[in-house]
XYZ file of C-alpha atoms in Angstrom:
443
model
C 76.276 21.660 -112.096
C 75.364 18.474 -113.634
C 78.873 16.675 -112.268
C 78.780 18.423 -108.440
C 75.509 16.589 -107.866
C 76.633 13.196 -109.343
C 79.543 13.658 -107.114
C 76.992 14.320 -104.248
C 74.910 11.530 -104.933
C 77.491 9.215 -104.773
C 79.481 10.236 -101.873
C 76.707 11.274 -99.972
C 74.287 9.271 -100.938
C 71.767 12.386 -102.161
C 68.579 11.798 -103.684
C 68.993 12.823 -107.159
C 65.749 14.438 -107.714
C 65.391 16.415 -104.350
C 69.636 17.854 -105.059
C 68.553 18.660 -108.645
C 65.396 20.437 -107.701
C 67.259 22.387 -104.763
C 70.361 23.155 -107.477
C 68.092 24.259 -109.932
C 65.949 26.221 -107.834
C 69.142 28.165 -106.428
C 70.504 28.770 -110.189
C 69.405 31.402 -112.782
C 70.041 29.157 -115.633
C 67.533 29.113 -118.554
C 64.650 26.673 -119.274
C 66.856 25.124 -121.925
C 69.832 24.773 -119.481
C 67.635 23.290 -116.657
C 66.444 21.063 -118.985
C 70.029 20.025 -120.084
C 71.010 19.645 -116.349
C 67.868 17.671 -115.916
C 68.737 15.124 -118.754
C 72.633 15.069 -118.037
C 72.031 13.790 -114.552
C 69.403 11.713 -114.928
C 70.411 10.025 -117.778
C 74.281 9.428 -116.821
C 73.208 7.948 -113.385
C 70.726 5.521 -115.491
C 72.989 4.485 -117.864
C 75.895 3.884 -115.138
C 76.528 0.243 -115.630
C 76.883 0.781 -119.350
C 79.495 3.941 -118.774
C 81.338 2.184 -116.208
C 81.713 -0.637 -118.805
C 83.166 1.203 -121.814
C 85.183 3.232 -119.840
C 86.768 0.321 -118.303
C 88.187 -0.683 -121.639
C 89.880 3.021 -122.030
C 91.300 3.777 -118.536
C 94.535 1.868 -118.407
C 94.688 1.748 -114.561
C 90.921 0.991 -114.344
C 88.152 3.311 -113.080
C 88.116 2.278 -109.632
C 91.383 4.201 -108.877
C 90.197 7.007 -110.220
C 89.099 10.282 -108.030
C 85.460 10.056 -107.611
C 84.853 13.355 -109.293
C 87.213 12.367 -112.424
C 85.107 9.064 -113.276
C 82.121 10.927 -112.842
C 83.086 13.380 -115.096
C 84.160 10.806 -117.901
C 80.942 9.209 -117.186
C 79.023 12.511 -117.882
C 81.055 13.202 -121.100
C 80.446 9.525 -122.384
C 76.629 9.525 -121.740
C 76.611 12.741 -123.691
C 78.816 11.107 -127.086
C 77.005 7.779 -126.767
C 73.376 8.863 -125.848
C 72.920 12.605 -127.227
C 72.615 13.913 -130.458
C 72.204 17.521 -130.199
C 75.605 17.983 -128.462
C 78.495 17.497 -130.945
C 81.124 14.908 -129.355
C 83.898 17.486 -129.602
C 82.104 19.948 -127.553
C 81.423 17.270 -124.679
C 85.380 16.565 -124.848
C 86.575 20.113 -124.891
C 83.955 20.741 -121.794
C 85.233 17.861 -119.859
C 88.906 18.876 -120.337
C 88.059 22.616 -119.165
C 86.348 20.862 -116.093
C 89.327 19.113 -115.468
C 91.779 21.877 -115.826
C 89.792 23.867 -113.293
C 88.793 21.202 -110.796
C 92.375 19.292 -110.733
C 95.924 19.510 -112.639
C 97.272 19.393 -116.364
C 97.702 15.346 -115.816
C 93.964 15.009 -115.142
C 93.133 17.081 -117.809
C 95.500 15.053 -120.352
C 93.931 11.899 -118.981
C 90.508 12.904 -119.716
C 91.354 14.558 -122.956
C 93.136 10.992 -123.858
C 90.449 8.570 -122.842
C 87.494 10.608 -124.415
C 89.610 10.915 -127.894
C 89.839 7.245 -127.793
C 86.207 7.005 -127.306
C 85.421 8.755 -130.557
C 87.966 6.948 -132.368
C 86.431 3.314 -131.269
C 83.377 3.785 -133.176
C 79.400 2.704 -132.242
C 79.519 1.671 -128.279
C 79.323 -0.677 -126.216
C 80.933 -3.320 -128.061
C 79.111 -6.268 -126.288
C 81.064 -9.687 -126.397
C 79.267 -12.730 -127.268
C 78.654 -15.391 -124.996
C 77.331 -13.688 -122.526
C 74.472 -14.848 -120.403
C 71.171 -13.050 -121.626
C 71.417 -11.554 -117.650
C 74.639 -10.152 -117.909
C 73.708 -8.694 -121.894
C 70.526 -7.073 -120.495
C 72.504 -6.090 -117.726
C 75.276 -4.413 -119.464
C 73.067 -3.193 -122.776
C 70.193 -1.509 -120.538
C 72.369 -1.052 -117.438
C 70.330 -2.336 -115.037
C 71.629 -4.482 -111.731
C 72.594 -8.103 -112.613
C 70.477 -9.294 -109.367
C 67.266 -7.366 -110.615
C 67.908 -8.293 -114.430
C 67.977 -11.967 -113.026
C 64.794 -11.785 -111.127
C 62.961 -10.510 -113.794
C 63.722 -13.329 -116.343
C 62.654 -15.508 -113.834
C 59.599 -13.872 -113.112
C 58.721 -12.674 -116.355
C 61.053 -14.811 -118.868
C 63.708 -13.099 -121.016
C 62.201 -10.844 -123.414
C 59.689 -9.045 -120.975
C 62.810 -8.670 -119.101
C 64.665 -6.827 -121.651
C 61.437 -4.964 -122.634
C 61.121 -3.504 -118.896
C 64.913 -2.620 -118.743
C 64.354 -0.574 -122.306
C 61.026 1.012 -121.019
C 63.137 2.108 -117.827
C 65.441 4.374 -120.001
C 62.962 5.920 -121.663
C 62.346 9.491 -120.513
C 58.669 9.820 -118.457
C 55.755 11.035 -120.099
C 54.014 13.920 -118.283
C 50.573 13.051 -117.570
C 47.947 14.940 -116.088
C 44.658 13.961 -114.350
C 41.404 15.946 -115.065
C 39.304 17.243 -112.043
C 36.084 16.018 -113.498
C 34.027 17.902 -110.641
C 35.453 21.081 -112.717
C 35.982 20.343 -116.074
C 35.514 17.692 -118.947
C 38.661 15.724 -119.911
C 37.529 16.952 -123.929
C 37.333 20.582 -122.424
C 40.585 20.620 -120.741
C 42.135 19.079 -123.647
C 40.853 21.390 -126.500
C 42.128 24.318 -124.007
C 45.430 22.990 -124.375
C 45.543 22.240 -127.888
C 44.521 25.737 -128.443
C 47.323 27.122 -125.747
C 49.619 25.083 -128.562
C 50.542 22.080 -126.495
C 51.223 18.622 -127.976
C 48.053 17.035 -125.379
C 46.344 13.746 -126.295
C 43.784 11.705 -124.439
C 45.622 8.782 -122.403
C 44.883 5.211 -123.575
C 45.508 3.995 -120.002
C 42.969 6.311 -117.880
C 39.904 7.871 -119.425
C 40.900 10.668 -116.475
C 44.268 11.457 -118.168
C 45.941 13.798 -120.663
C 49.592 13.563 -122.040
C 51.450 16.261 -122.467
C 54.734 16.709 -124.638
C 56.869 19.490 -123.790
C 54.493 21.172 -122.004
C 56.837 21.917 -118.965
C 55.971 21.870 -115.316
C 52.319 22.058 -115.472
C 52.091 22.229 -111.325
C 53.130 25.917 -112.281
C 49.929 26.252 -114.839
C 47.203 28.369 -114.304
C 45.006 24.768 -114.764
C 46.610 23.434 -111.908
C 46.115 26.312 -109.543
C 42.428 26.328 -110.437
C 42.035 22.879 -109.606
C 41.407 21.791 -112.860
C 44.130 19.011 -112.861
C 46.566 17.379 -110.993
C 49.551 15.840 -111.957
C 49.771 11.880 -111.742
C 51.216 9.062 -113.719
C 48.850 7.124 -115.882
C 49.123 3.969 -114.302
C 48.669 5.342 -110.829
C 45.199 6.997 -112.250
C 43.962 3.089 -112.122
C 43.848 2.849 -108.261
C 40.940 5.211 -107.977
C 38.959 3.479 -110.555
C 39.614 0.202 -109.125
C 38.440 1.314 -105.712
C 35.386 2.349 -107.217
C 33.731 4.967 -104.695
C 30.241 6.312 -104.925
C 28.633 9.232 -103.832
C 27.674 9.028 -100.223
C 30.395 6.497 -99.446
C 32.637 6.157 -96.674
C 36.481 5.563 -97.765
C 39.186 4.975 -95.949
C 43.129 5.567 -97.700
C 45.428 4.128 -95.581
C 48.739 5.287 -96.586
C 47.571 8.589 -98.612
C 50.371 11.000 -99.174
C 50.999 12.887 -100.831
C 47.301 12.473 -101.861
C 46.782 12.167 -105.749
C 44.565 8.795 -105.069
C 42.715 10.253 -102.109
C 41.868 13.675 -104.528
C 41.114 11.363 -107.368
C 38.452 9.087 -105.275
C 36.615 12.319 -103.857
C 36.218 13.286 -107.340
C 34.830 10.226 -108.552
C 32.443 10.477 -105.547
C 31.368 14.338 -106.658
C 32.648 15.106 -103.258
C 29.749 13.606 -101.816
C 30.442 11.145 -98.907
C 33.847 11.375 -96.898
C 37.380 10.022 -97.365
C 39.584 9.514 -94.084
C 43.159 10.026 -95.487
C 45.784 8.647 -93.136
C 49.485 9.040 -93.223
C 52.362 8.382 -91.079
C 53.815 11.477 -91.033
C 52.096 14.771 -90.105
C 53.988 16.706 -92.734
C 53.175 14.571 -95.399
C 49.053 14.627 -94.280
C 49.299 18.420 -94.664
C 50.040 17.588 -98.392
C 46.759 15.781 -98.552
C 45.251 18.127 -97.141
C 46.516 20.685 -99.089
C 45.553 18.948 -102.533
C 42.281 18.813 -101.667
C 42.031 22.406 -100.772
C 43.310 23.298 -104.145
C 40.904 20.537 -105.859
C 37.675 22.230 -103.711
C 37.224 18.711 -102.080
C 35.550 19.208 -98.406
C 34.863 15.307 -98.468
C 38.732 14.639 -97.476
C 39.773 14.536 -93.804
C 43.295 13.787 -92.634
C 44.939 11.896 -89.675
C 48.292 11.066 -89.036
C 49.239 7.320 -87.501
C 50.434 4.389 -88.130
C 48.429 2.492 -90.812
C 48.961 -0.478 -88.638
C 47.333 1.161 -85.700
C 43.947 2.679 -87.222
C 42.329 -1.316 -86.130
C 42.761 0.069 -82.833
C 41.362 3.512 -83.274
C 38.778 3.250 -85.975
C 35.311 1.677 -85.676
C 35.511 -2.407 -87.127
C 33.609 -3.245 -90.432
C 32.574 0.631 -90.748
C 34.071 1.352 -94.401
C 32.651 1.036 -97.519
C 35.966 1.028 -99.830
C 39.370 0.798 -98.110
C 42.741 1.941 -100.416
C 45.697 0.214 -99.197
C 48.604 1.894 -101.622
C 51.316 0.013 -99.739
C 54.948 1.026 -99.106
C 56.805 -0.809 -101.498
C 60.314 -1.211 -103.064
C 59.019 1.225 -105.754
C 60.900 -0.593 -108.706
C 57.987 0.216 -111.185
C 59.143 4.012 -110.787
C 62.777 3.448 -111.639
C 62.069 5.430 -115.193
C 61.071 8.414 -112.969
C 64.041 7.867 -110.127
C 67.078 6.111 -111.754
C 68.766 5.871 -108.321
C 66.664 3.202 -107.138
C 67.952 0.512 -109.425
C 71.247 0.939 -107.810
C 70.259 1.477 -103.926
C 68.009 -1.473 -103.860
C 68.830 -4.672 -102.912
C 67.000 -8.041 -103.284
C 66.518 -8.040 -99.245
C 64.918 -5.081 -99.175
C 62.000 -6.524 -101.294
C 61.818 -9.405 -98.840
C 61.553 -6.850 -95.728
C 58.901 -4.691 -97.339
C 56.794 -7.861 -98.309
C 56.956 -8.986 -94.973
C 55.011 -5.597 -93.627
C 52.669 -5.548 -96.505
C 51.103 -8.363 -95.474
C 50.734 -7.150 -91.936
C 48.998 -4.035 -93.346
C 46.877 -5.970 -95.210
C 45.598 -8.303 -92.438
C 45.420 -5.375 -90.193
C 43.382 -2.755 -92.069
C 41.218 -5.679 -93.734
C 39.361 -5.393 -89.916
C 37.590 -2.156 -91.062
C 36.134 -3.244 -94.103
C 32.089 -3.413 -94.400
C 30.534 -6.811 -95.096
C 30.185 -6.350 -99.269
C 32.532 -3.756 -99.306
C 35.955 -3.401 -101.618
C 39.558 -3.186 -100.399
C 42.245 -2.243 -102.941
C 45.447 -3.549 -102.493
C 48.414 -1.413 -104.489
C 52.002 -1.161 -105.287
C 54.255 0.652 -107.763
C 56.079 -2.286 -107.913
C 56.851 -5.182 -110.320
C 57.890 -7.715 -107.838
C 55.698 -10.539 -107.299
C 56.997 -11.601 -103.688
C 55.150 -7.821 -102.848
C 52.252 -8.331 -105.023
C 50.492 -11.305 -105.901
C 52.186 -13.314 -102.853
C 51.080 -10.807 -100.420
C 47.375 -11.082 -101.947
C 47.488 -14.970 -101.956
C 48.981 -15.183 -98.393
C 45.930 -13.032 -97.038
C 42.940 -14.768 -98.850
C 44.544 -18.182 -97.942
C 44.271 -16.572 -94.295
C 40.885 -14.693 -94.795
C 38.202 -17.186 -96.271
C 35.625 -14.088 -95.338
C 37.453 -12.337 -98.913
C 37.347 -12.902 -102.148
C 39.042 -11.515 -105.249
C 36.820 -9.395 -107.878
C 39.886 -8.221 -109.972
C 38.688 -9.837 -113.150
C 35.002 -9.647 -113.113
C 35.854 -5.413 -112.829
C 35.411 -2.728 -115.789
C 39.336 -1.995 -115.389
C 40.313 -5.530 -116.282
C 38.099 -5.587 -119.170
C 39.991 -2.548 -120.815
C 43.407 -3.603 -119.474
C 42.865 -7.744 -120.458
C 45.096 -8.429 -123.493
C 47.863 -5.805 -122.349
C 48.441 -5.998 -118.557
C 49.749 -9.169 -117.147
C 47.202 -11.594 -114.814
C 49.292 -12.184 -111.838
C 47.777 -14.194 -108.992
C 44.568 -12.453 -107.749
C 45.864 -8.910 -109.509
C 46.706 -6.585 -112.512
C 50.325 -6.425 -112.980
C 51.125 -3.468 -115.254
C 54.907 -2.931 -116.835
C 56.651 -0.253 -117.850
C 56.579 -1.300 -121.512
C 53.018 -2.268 -121.574
C 51.783 1.310 -121.696
C 55.128 3.953 -121.289
C 53.843 4.386 -117.754
C 54.865 3.262 -114.226
C 55.075 -0.403 -113.202
C 51.694 -0.904 -111.052
C 50.121 -3.942 -109.223
C 46.234 -3.383 -108.659
C 44.336 -6.214 -106.532
C 40.369 -5.570 -105.856
C 38.977 -7.878 -102.919
C 35.541 -8.327 -101.446
C 34.739 -8.966 -98.022
C 31.501 -11.731 -98.440
C 28.403 -11.018 -96.966
């Protein structure tokens, strides 16, 4: 199953997470086997650069000449040999040879067997030669595209770039946000521990709990009853930055799937109103479903291009606006490993232009004295501090209040101050890379 998914991701451009979910739903695999398929798919995709680099040494005619399924089979087997300690190497080789016999012919299975047995004799891999540039070494060792590593070295320095790449290869933590309108974090935490879960309070968000080995918590009764939502810890900081108060009028411009919208509703104690907009009607429905599950009546959804909101909503009428802007997503590579191979430098530049337009457009809807929060789940300053700096230059009636906020008081010393915003990187807390800037319209 893992091999079939990998070939479809490569050949058809399928998204690994969607294909994996649909394949697992159709299968009758045990929880352990489903976990193994997930590990094999995400791990092989994540380490693709390193695996290709190592295989190139062992495949005499070069890996580019291999059929896609054969190359993916070798990568999948090599991933188990190099990175997984609970699967004996000889078992990984035998399984690969059996699959090669089924899918190919004697010649292919013999080649697969020969390559993998040579790998076993070679000892610790990868062997990285001396004299490589820092960018090339990091790219091979931590399996990231060279352009991205170079970019991060320019932006953050070689040590930080290496830390980002290493963190992106770690399995993502499972974190949940407590619906404090229904239960306190302490009470939910003690219920989880009583039920034998390895749960601890988040160090990042006062509303978060990190759970190890708890399976899919969206299938739990706590989720069904509206006590929690599954959300990354960095993402929980955004609603806290907006700091909506009961009775306020709030706009969430690009709101699907609704995690931040719901969190704002919880912080407002469900008093006031939140207009949650998303471009796609089916995604707007996800937001209303979330609100209903969590018992939030203050959320109203709409479906429009966020650039059009300035024409349909009253200017200077909202106390708080959240623009969680569409972005390159390079802060969430740990969750979506194929993202790093799909993105190109020009994707960052094109989305930054849209972000600037969105920020300019929705800012017209904010009351004097109100606060607009700009956030993204990316590490790229082209999409983050540069967008905010250009906006502030054009709009002297706005000022940054990021570094006088309680959120910065808590994050300072770990997160970075980039321009007029807070930049969290994946290695800071083991959560997603995120950028948050708080802008106030001057009275």
